[in-house]
Coordinates of C-alpha atoms in Angstrom, one line a residue:
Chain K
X13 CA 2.0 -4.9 -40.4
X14 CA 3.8 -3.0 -43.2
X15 CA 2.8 0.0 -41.5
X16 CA 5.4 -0.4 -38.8
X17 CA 7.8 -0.7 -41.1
X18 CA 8.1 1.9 -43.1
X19 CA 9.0 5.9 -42.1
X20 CA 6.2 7.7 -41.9
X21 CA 5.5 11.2 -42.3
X22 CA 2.1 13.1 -41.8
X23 CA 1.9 15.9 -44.9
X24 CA 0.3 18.7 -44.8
X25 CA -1.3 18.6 -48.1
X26 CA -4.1 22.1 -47.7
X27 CA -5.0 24.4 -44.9
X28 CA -8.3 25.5 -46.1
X29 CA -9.7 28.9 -44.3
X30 CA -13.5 30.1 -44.7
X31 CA -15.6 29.5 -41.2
X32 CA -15.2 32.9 -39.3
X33 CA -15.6 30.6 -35.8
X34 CA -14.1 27.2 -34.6
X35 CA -14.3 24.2 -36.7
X36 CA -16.1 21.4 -34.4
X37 CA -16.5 18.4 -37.0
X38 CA -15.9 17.2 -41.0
X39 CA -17.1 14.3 -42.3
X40 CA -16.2 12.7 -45.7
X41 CA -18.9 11.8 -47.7
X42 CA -19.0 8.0 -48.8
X43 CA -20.5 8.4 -51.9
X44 CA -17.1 10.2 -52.6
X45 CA -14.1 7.3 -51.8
X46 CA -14.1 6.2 -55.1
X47 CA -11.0 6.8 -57.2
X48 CA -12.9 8.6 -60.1
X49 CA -14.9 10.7 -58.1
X50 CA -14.2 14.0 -56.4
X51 CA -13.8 13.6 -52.8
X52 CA -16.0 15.5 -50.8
X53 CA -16.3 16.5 -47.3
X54 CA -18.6 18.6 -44.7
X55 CA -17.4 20.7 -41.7
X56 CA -19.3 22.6 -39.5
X57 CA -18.8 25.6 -37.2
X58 CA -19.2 27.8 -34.2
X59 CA -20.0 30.4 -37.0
X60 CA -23.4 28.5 -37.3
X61 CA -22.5 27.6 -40.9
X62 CA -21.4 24.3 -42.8
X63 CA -19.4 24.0 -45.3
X64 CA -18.8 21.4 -48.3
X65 CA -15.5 20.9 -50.0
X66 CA -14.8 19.5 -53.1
X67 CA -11.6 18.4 -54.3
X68 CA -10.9 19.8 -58.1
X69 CA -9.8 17.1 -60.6
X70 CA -7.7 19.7 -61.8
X71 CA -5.6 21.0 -58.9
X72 CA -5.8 18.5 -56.8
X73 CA -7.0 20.8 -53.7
X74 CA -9.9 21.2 -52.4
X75 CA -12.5 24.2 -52.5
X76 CA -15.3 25.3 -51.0
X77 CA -18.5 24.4 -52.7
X78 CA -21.4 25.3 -50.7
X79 CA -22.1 27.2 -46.9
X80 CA -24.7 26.3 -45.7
X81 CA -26.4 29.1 -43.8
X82 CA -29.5 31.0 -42.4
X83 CA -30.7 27.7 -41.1
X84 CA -29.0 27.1 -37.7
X85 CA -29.4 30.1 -35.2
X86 CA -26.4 28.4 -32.8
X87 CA -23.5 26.8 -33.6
X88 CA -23.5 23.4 -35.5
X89 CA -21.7 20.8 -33.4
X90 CA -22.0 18.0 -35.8
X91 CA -22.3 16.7 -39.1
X92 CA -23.3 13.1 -40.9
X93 CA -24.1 12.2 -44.5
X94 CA -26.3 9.6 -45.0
X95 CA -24.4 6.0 -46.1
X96 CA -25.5 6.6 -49.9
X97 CA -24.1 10.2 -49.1
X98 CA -27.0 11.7 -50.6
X99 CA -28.1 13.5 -47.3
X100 CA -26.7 15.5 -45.0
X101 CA -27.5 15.8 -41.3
X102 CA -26.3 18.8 -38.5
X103 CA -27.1 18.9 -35.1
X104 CA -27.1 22.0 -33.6
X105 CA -26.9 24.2 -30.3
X106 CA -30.2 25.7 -31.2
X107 CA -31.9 22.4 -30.3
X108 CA -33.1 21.0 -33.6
X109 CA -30.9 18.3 -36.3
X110 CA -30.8 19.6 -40.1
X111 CA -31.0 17.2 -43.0
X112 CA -29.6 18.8 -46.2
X113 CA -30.2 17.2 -49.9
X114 CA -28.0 18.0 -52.8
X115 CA -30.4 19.2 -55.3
X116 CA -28.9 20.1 -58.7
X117 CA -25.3 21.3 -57.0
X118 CA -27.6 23.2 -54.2
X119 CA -28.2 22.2 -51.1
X120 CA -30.9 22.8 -49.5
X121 CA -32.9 22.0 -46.2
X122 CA -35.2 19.9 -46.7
X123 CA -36.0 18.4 -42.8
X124 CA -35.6 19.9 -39.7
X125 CA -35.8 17.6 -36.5
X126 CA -37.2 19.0 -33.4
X127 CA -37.6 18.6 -29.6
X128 CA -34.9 18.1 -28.3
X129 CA -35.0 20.7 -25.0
X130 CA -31.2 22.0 -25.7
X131 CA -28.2 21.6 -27.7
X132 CA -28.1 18.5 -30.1
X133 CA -24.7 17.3 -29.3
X134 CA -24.2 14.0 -32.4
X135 CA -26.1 12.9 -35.1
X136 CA -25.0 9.2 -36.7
X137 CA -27.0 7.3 -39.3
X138 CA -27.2 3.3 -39.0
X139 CA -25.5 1.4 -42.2
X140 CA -28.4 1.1 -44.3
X141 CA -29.5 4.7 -44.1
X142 CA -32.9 3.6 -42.1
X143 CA -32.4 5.3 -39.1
X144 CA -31.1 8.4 -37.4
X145 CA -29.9 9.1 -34.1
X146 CA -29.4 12.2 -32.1
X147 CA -28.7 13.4 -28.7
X148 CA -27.8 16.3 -26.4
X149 CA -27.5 18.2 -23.1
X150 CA -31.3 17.7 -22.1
X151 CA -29.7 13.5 -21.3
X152 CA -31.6 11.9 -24.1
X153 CA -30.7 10.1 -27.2
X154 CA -33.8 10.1 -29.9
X155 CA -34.0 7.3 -32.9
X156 CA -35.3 8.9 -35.9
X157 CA -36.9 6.7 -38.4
X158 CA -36.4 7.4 -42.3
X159 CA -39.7 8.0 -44.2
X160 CA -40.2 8.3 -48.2
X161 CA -40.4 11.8 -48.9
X162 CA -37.5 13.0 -46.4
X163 CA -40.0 12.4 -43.6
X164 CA -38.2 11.6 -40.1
X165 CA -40.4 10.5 -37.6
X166 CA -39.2 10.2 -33.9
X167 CA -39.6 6.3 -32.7
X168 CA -37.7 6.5 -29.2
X169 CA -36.4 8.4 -26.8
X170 CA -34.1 6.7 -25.2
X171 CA -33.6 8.1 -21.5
X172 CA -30.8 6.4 -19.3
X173 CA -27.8 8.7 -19.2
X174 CA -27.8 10.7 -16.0
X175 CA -26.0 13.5 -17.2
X176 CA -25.5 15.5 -21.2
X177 CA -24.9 12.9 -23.8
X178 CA -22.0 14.2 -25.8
X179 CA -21.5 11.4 -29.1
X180 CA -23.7 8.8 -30.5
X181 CA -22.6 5.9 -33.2
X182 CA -24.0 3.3 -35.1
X183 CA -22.0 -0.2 -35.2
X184 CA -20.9 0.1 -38.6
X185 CA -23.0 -3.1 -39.9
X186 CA -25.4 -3.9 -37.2
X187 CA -28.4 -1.7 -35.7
X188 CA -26.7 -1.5 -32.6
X189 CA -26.5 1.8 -31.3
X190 CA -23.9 3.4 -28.9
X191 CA -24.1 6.9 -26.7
X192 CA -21.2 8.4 -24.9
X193 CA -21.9 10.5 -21.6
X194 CA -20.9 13.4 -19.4
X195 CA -21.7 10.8 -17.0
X196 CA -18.6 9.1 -17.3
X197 CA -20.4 5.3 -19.3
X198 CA -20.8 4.6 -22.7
X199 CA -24.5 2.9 -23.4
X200 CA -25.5 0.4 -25.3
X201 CA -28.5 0.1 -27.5
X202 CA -30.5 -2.1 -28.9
X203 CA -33.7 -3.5 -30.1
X204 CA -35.4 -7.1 -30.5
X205 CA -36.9 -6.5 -33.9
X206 CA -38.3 -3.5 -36.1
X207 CA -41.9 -2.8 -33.8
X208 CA -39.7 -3.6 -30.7
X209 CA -39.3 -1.1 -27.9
X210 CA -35.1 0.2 -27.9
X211 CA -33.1 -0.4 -24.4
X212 CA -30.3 -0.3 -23.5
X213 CA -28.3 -3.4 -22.8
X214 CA -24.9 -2.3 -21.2
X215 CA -23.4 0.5 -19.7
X216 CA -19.6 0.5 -19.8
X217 CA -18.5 1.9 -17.5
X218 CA -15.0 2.6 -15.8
X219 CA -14.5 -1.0 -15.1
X220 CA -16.1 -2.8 -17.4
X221 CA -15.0 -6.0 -18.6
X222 CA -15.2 -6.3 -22.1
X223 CA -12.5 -3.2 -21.8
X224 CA -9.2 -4.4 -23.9
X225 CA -6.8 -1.6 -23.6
X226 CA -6.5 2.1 -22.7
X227 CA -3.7 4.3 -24.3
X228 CA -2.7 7.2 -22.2
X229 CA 0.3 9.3 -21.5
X230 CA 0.6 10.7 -25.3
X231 CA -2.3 13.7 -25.0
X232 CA -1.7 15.8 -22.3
X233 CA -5.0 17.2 -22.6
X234 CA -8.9 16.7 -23.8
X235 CA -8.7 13.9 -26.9
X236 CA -12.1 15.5 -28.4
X237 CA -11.9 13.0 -31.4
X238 CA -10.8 9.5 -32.7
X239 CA -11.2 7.7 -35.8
X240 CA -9.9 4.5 -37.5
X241 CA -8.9 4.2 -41.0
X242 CA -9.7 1.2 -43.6
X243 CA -6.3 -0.2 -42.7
X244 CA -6.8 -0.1 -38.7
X245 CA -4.5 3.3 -38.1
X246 CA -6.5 5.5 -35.2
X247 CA -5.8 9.0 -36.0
X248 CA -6.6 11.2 -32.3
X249 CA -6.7 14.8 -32.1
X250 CA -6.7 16.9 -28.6
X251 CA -6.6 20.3 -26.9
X252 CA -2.8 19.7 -27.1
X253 CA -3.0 21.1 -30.6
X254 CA -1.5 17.8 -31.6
X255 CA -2.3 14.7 -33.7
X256 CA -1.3 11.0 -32.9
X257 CA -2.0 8.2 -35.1
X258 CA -1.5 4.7 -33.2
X259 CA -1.2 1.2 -34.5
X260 CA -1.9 -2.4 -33.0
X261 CA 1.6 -3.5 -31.9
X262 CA 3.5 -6.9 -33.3
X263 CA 3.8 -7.7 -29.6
X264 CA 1.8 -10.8 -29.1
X265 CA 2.7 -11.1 -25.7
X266 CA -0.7 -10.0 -23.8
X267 CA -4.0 -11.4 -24.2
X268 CA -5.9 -9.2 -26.8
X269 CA -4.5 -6.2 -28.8
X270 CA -2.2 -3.9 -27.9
X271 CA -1.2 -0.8 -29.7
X272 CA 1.7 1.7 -30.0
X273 CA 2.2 5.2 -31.6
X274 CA 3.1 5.6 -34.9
X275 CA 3.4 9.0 -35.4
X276 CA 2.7 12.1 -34.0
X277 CA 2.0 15.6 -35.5
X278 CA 2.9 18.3 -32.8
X279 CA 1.4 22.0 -33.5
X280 CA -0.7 20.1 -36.5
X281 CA -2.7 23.2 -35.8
X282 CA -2.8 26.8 -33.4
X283 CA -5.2 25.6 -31.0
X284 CA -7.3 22.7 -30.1
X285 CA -8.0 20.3 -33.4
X286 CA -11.9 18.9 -32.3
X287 CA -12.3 16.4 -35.7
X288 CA -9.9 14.0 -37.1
X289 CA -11.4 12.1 -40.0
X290 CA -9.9 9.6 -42.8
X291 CA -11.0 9.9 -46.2
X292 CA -13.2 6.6 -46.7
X293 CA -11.2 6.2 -49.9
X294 CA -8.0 4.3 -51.0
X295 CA -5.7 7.4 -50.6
X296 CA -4.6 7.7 -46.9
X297 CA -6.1 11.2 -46.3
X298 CA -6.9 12.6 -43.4
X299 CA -9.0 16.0 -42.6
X300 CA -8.7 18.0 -39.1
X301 CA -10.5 20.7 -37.9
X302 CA -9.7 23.1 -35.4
X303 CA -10.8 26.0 -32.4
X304 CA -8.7 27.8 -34.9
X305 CA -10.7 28.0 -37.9
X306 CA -9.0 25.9 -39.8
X307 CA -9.2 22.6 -41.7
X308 CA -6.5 20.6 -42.8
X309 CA -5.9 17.9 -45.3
X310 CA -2.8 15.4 -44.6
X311 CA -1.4 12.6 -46.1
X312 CA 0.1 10.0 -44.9
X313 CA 3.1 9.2 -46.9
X314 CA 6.2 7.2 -46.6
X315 CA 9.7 9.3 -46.7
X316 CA 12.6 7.8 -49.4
X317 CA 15.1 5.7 -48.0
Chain J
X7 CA -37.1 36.9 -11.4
X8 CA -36.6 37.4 -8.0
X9 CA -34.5 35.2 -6.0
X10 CA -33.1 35.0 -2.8
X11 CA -29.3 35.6 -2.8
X12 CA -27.2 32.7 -2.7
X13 CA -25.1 34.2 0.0
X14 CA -26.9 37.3 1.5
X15 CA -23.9 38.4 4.0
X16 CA -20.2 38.1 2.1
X17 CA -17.7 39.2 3.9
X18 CA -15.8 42.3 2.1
X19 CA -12.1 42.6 2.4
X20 CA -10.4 45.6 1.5
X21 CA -8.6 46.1 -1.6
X22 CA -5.0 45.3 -1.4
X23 CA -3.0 48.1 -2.9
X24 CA -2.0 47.7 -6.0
X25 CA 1.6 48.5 -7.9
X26 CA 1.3 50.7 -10.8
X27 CA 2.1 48.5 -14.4
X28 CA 2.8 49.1 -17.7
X29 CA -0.7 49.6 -19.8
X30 CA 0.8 47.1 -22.6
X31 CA 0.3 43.3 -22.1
X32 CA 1.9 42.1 -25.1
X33 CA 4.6 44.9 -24.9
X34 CA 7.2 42.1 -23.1
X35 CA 7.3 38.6 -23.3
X36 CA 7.0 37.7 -19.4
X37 CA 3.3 36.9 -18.4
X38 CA 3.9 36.6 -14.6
X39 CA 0.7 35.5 -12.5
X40 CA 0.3 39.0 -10.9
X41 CA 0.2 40.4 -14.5
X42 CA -3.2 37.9 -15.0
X43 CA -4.3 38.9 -11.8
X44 CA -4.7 42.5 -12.7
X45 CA -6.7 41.1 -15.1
X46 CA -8.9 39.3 -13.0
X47 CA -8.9 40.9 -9.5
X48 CA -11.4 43.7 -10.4
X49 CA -14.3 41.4 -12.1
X50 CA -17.4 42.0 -10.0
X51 CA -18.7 39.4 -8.4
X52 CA -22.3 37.7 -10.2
X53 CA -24.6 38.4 -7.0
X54 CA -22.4 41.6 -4.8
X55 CA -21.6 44.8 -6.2
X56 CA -17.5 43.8 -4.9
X57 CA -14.9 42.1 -6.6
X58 CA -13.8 39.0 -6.8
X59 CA -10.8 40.5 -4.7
X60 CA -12.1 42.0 -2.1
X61 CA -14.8 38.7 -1.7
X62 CA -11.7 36.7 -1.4
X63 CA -12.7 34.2 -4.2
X64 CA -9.6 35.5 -6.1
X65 CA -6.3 36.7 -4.6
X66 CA -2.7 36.7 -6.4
X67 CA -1.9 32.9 -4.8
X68 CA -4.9 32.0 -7.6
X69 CA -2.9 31.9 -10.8
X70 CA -0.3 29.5 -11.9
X71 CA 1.1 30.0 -15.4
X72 CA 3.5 28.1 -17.3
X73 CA 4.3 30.8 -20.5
X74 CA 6.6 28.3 -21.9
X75 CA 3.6 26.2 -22.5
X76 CA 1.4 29.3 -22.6
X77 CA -1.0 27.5 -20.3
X78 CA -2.7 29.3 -17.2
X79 CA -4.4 28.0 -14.2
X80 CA -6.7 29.7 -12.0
X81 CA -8.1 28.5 -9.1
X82 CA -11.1 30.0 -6.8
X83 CA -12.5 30.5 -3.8
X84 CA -16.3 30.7 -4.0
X85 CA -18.0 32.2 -0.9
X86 CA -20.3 29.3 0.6
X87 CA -19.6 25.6 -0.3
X88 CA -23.2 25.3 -1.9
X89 CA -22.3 28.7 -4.2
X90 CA -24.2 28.1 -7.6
X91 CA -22.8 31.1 -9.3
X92 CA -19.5 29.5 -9.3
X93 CA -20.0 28.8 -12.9
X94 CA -20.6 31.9 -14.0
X95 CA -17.5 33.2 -12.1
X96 CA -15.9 30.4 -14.2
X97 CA -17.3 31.9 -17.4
X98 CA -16.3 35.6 -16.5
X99 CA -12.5 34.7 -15.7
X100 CA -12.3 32.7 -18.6
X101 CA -14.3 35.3 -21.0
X102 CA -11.7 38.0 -19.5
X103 CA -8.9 36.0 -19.8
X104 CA -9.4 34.9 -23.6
X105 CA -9.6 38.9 -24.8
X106 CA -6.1 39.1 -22.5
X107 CA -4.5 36.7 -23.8
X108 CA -3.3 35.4 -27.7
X109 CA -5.7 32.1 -28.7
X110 CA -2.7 29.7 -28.3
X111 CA -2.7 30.1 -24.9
X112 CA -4.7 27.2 -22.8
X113 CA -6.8 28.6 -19.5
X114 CA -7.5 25.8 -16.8
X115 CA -10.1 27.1 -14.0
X116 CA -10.8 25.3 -10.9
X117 CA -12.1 26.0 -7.5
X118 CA -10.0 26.0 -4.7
X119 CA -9.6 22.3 -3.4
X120 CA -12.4 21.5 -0.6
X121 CA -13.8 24.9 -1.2
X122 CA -17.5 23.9 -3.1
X123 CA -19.5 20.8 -2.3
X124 CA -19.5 19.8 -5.9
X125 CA -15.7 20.4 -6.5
X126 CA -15.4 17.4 -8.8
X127 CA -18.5 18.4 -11.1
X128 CA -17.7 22.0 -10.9
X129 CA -14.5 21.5 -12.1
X130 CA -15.4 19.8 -14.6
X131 CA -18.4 22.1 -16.2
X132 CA -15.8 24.9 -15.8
X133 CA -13.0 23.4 -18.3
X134 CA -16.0 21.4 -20.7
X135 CA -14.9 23.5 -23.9
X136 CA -18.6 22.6 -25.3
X137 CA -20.9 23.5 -22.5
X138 CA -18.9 26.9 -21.6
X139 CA -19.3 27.4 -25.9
X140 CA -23.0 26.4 -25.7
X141 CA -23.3 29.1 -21.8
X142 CA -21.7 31.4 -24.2
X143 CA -24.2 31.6 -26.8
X144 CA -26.7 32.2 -23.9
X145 CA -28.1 35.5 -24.1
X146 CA -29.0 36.0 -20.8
X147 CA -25.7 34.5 -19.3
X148 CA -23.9 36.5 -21.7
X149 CA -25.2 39.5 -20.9
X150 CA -24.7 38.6 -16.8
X151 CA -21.0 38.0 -17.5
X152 CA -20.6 41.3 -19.5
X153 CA -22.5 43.1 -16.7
X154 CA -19.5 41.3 -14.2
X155 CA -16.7 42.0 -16.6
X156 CA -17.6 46.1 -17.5
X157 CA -19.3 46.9 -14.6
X158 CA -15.9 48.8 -13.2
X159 CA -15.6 50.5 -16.3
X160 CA -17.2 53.5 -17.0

């Protein structure tokens, strides 16, 4: 892999500053990755607010567009656009999921999903846009189902976990569905057809077998996020203030993949970066957001010579 | 509400004596644990008007800190293995220790080892960035930990 060539160097391209509270999660909007369109991204905050960023044609930087506020009471934990990147959703502390519509360069509210007892912890939409998923601290994950007219109407709750469910996320082509848990598994989901009832179908769990490889000894502390670019470089950001972007390894030597460290950003930010995220796009982008405030855009670049 | 106390009879130590310090935490670079102690020793315990001193939950053997690093550990003792206000001590010494301290620094809180029944869980509830953030926007539990923290002050 080219990749593993070359010297690398993460560039810090912006530091953007606006949310008055710690920066839990950004997400790139889809819609955005093409080369003639202005990238755009969400982030959300402890300061109950989300924010979209635009990147100007112009400068090449990004600004902030849009906060989104007066809606969530708690902070917003989480944030998704819908594939065609026409809708937003945030999950919040106060219990209830947001979905957001850009209408005419405003964005406004235009669903809000409750009963959930407590804090909505993830929201993820399947690949076609059909369906929605959300969970929390109350140990349930709820499948939302898309209706004309920005209608969501619950279709399962989905009870299994024993314990807060912190993440859920779609397989990025199938309707498979996949929950992460305080209780130490990671659950599987899935139903037979469109009327069928959603179970789950496998718990991995510490020892699981379908398990291929576990990196450790590079964050000394909490990895709160992970994400894998077009080109199969994970990006991981942790309480250690740092991030590591990994690669598989050349080394064909085990059975299955193995995968070494490519880089790593120490002190990318002043405290604990929660949300790493590659731009969807061509350019090797990536935004970070931190307990500081902060967002970051990198680059990826390789040094001369 | 009225509950029963989770542990009706503490036993009350008496406060150590104490050397006088400079007022200025930032003023020199050394953090030194007894300096974080100061800090901590006189929060008031959730359920007995008496500090976490002289309950003997805290004392200056609690606190580990490595300022190169600029992280701090503090470890517990709660009163009774089955002590469910251990969390909110956890949320008081880390609420303290955050207005103490710059944001870089990192604060690990655990109980003592073999002193609560659910050590493991505990532990782990206690140092969970995204419950003690979600506690924190808890009214009620807010206001409890405030009432621990000021409750010295006049």
């Amino acid at each position: 892999m080219e990749l593993l060539d070359g010297n690398l160097e993460l560039k810090e391209i912006q530091n953007l500053q606006g949310h008055t509270d710690r920066v839990w999660s950004i997400a790139w909007n889809p819609a955005t990755a093409a080369a003639d369109v202005p990238a755009v991204f969400a982030s959300c905050s402890g300061d109950k607010t989300v924010r979209i960023w635009e990147a100007s044609p112009s400068t090449r930087s990004w600004d902030c567009k849009a906060v989104l506020e007066e809606t969530h009471t708690r902070t917003v934990r989480s944030c998704a656009w819908s594939p065609s990147g026409k809708l937003l959703a945030t999950a919040s502390f106060d219990a209830t999921t947001a979905i957001w519509e850009n209408v005419g360069g405003d964005f406004e509210c235009v669903s809000t999903l409750e009963g959930h007892e407590n804090e909505v912890k993830s929201v993820s939409w399947n690949a076609s846009g059909s369906l929605l998923a959300t969970c929390g601290r109350d140990r349930t994950v709820w499948i939302w189902e898309v209706m004309p007219g920005n209608e969501f109407e619950c279709i399962e709750v989905l009870q299994g976990h024993t314990q807060d469910v912190k993440m859920v996320q779609w397989h990025p082509t199938m309707d498979i569905l996949f929950s992460c848990s305080y209780d130490n598994t990671v659950k599987v989901w899935w139903s037979e057809d469109a009327e069928g009832d959603w179970s789950c179908v496998q718990t991995l769990g510490e020892s699981s077998k379908n398990h291929l490889c576990t990196l450790s000894g590079y964050h000394d502390r909490t990895i709160f996020s992970v994400h894998w670019s077009r080109e199969g470089i994970i990006a991981s950001g942790a309480a250690d203030d740092a991030i590591r972007l990994f690669v598989e390894s050349k080394d064909g030597l085990m059975n299955g993949p193995s995968y070494q460290l490519l880089l790593k950003k120490e002190k990318a930010h002043d405290m604990d970066v929660n949300s790493v995220q590659w731009f969807p796009g061509e350019k090797r982008l990536l935004a970070s957001g931190s307990d500081d405030g902060a967002i970051k855009i990198w680059e990826l670049e390789t040094l001369p010579g | 509400m009225t509950l029963g106390l989770i542990n009706a009879n503490p036993v009350v130590h008496a406060k150590k004596e104490r050397v006088a310090r400079s007022e200025d935490p930032h003023g020199d670079d050394a953090v030194d644990p007894l300096e974080i102690y100061d800090y901590v020793r006189d929060i008031r315990d959730p359920e007995h008007p008496y500090s976490l001193e002289q309950l003997s939950v805290l004392s200056e053997e609690s606190i580990t800190v490595d300022e190169k690093l600029g992280r701090i550990l503090i470890t517990f003792t709660p009163t009774i293995q089955h002590c469910s206000m251990a969390t909110v001590i956890g949320l008081c010494l880390r609420v303290k220790l955050m207005a103490c301290f710059p944001p870089h620094f990192k604060v690990d809180i655990k109980v003592a080892p073999g002193s609560h029944a659910d050590e493991e869980s505990v532990n782990k509830q206690l140092n969970d960035k995204e419950r003690v953030a979600a506690a924190l926007e808890n009214p009620n539990l807010r206001q409890l930990v405030d009432e621990c923290l000021y409750s010295n002050e006049l």
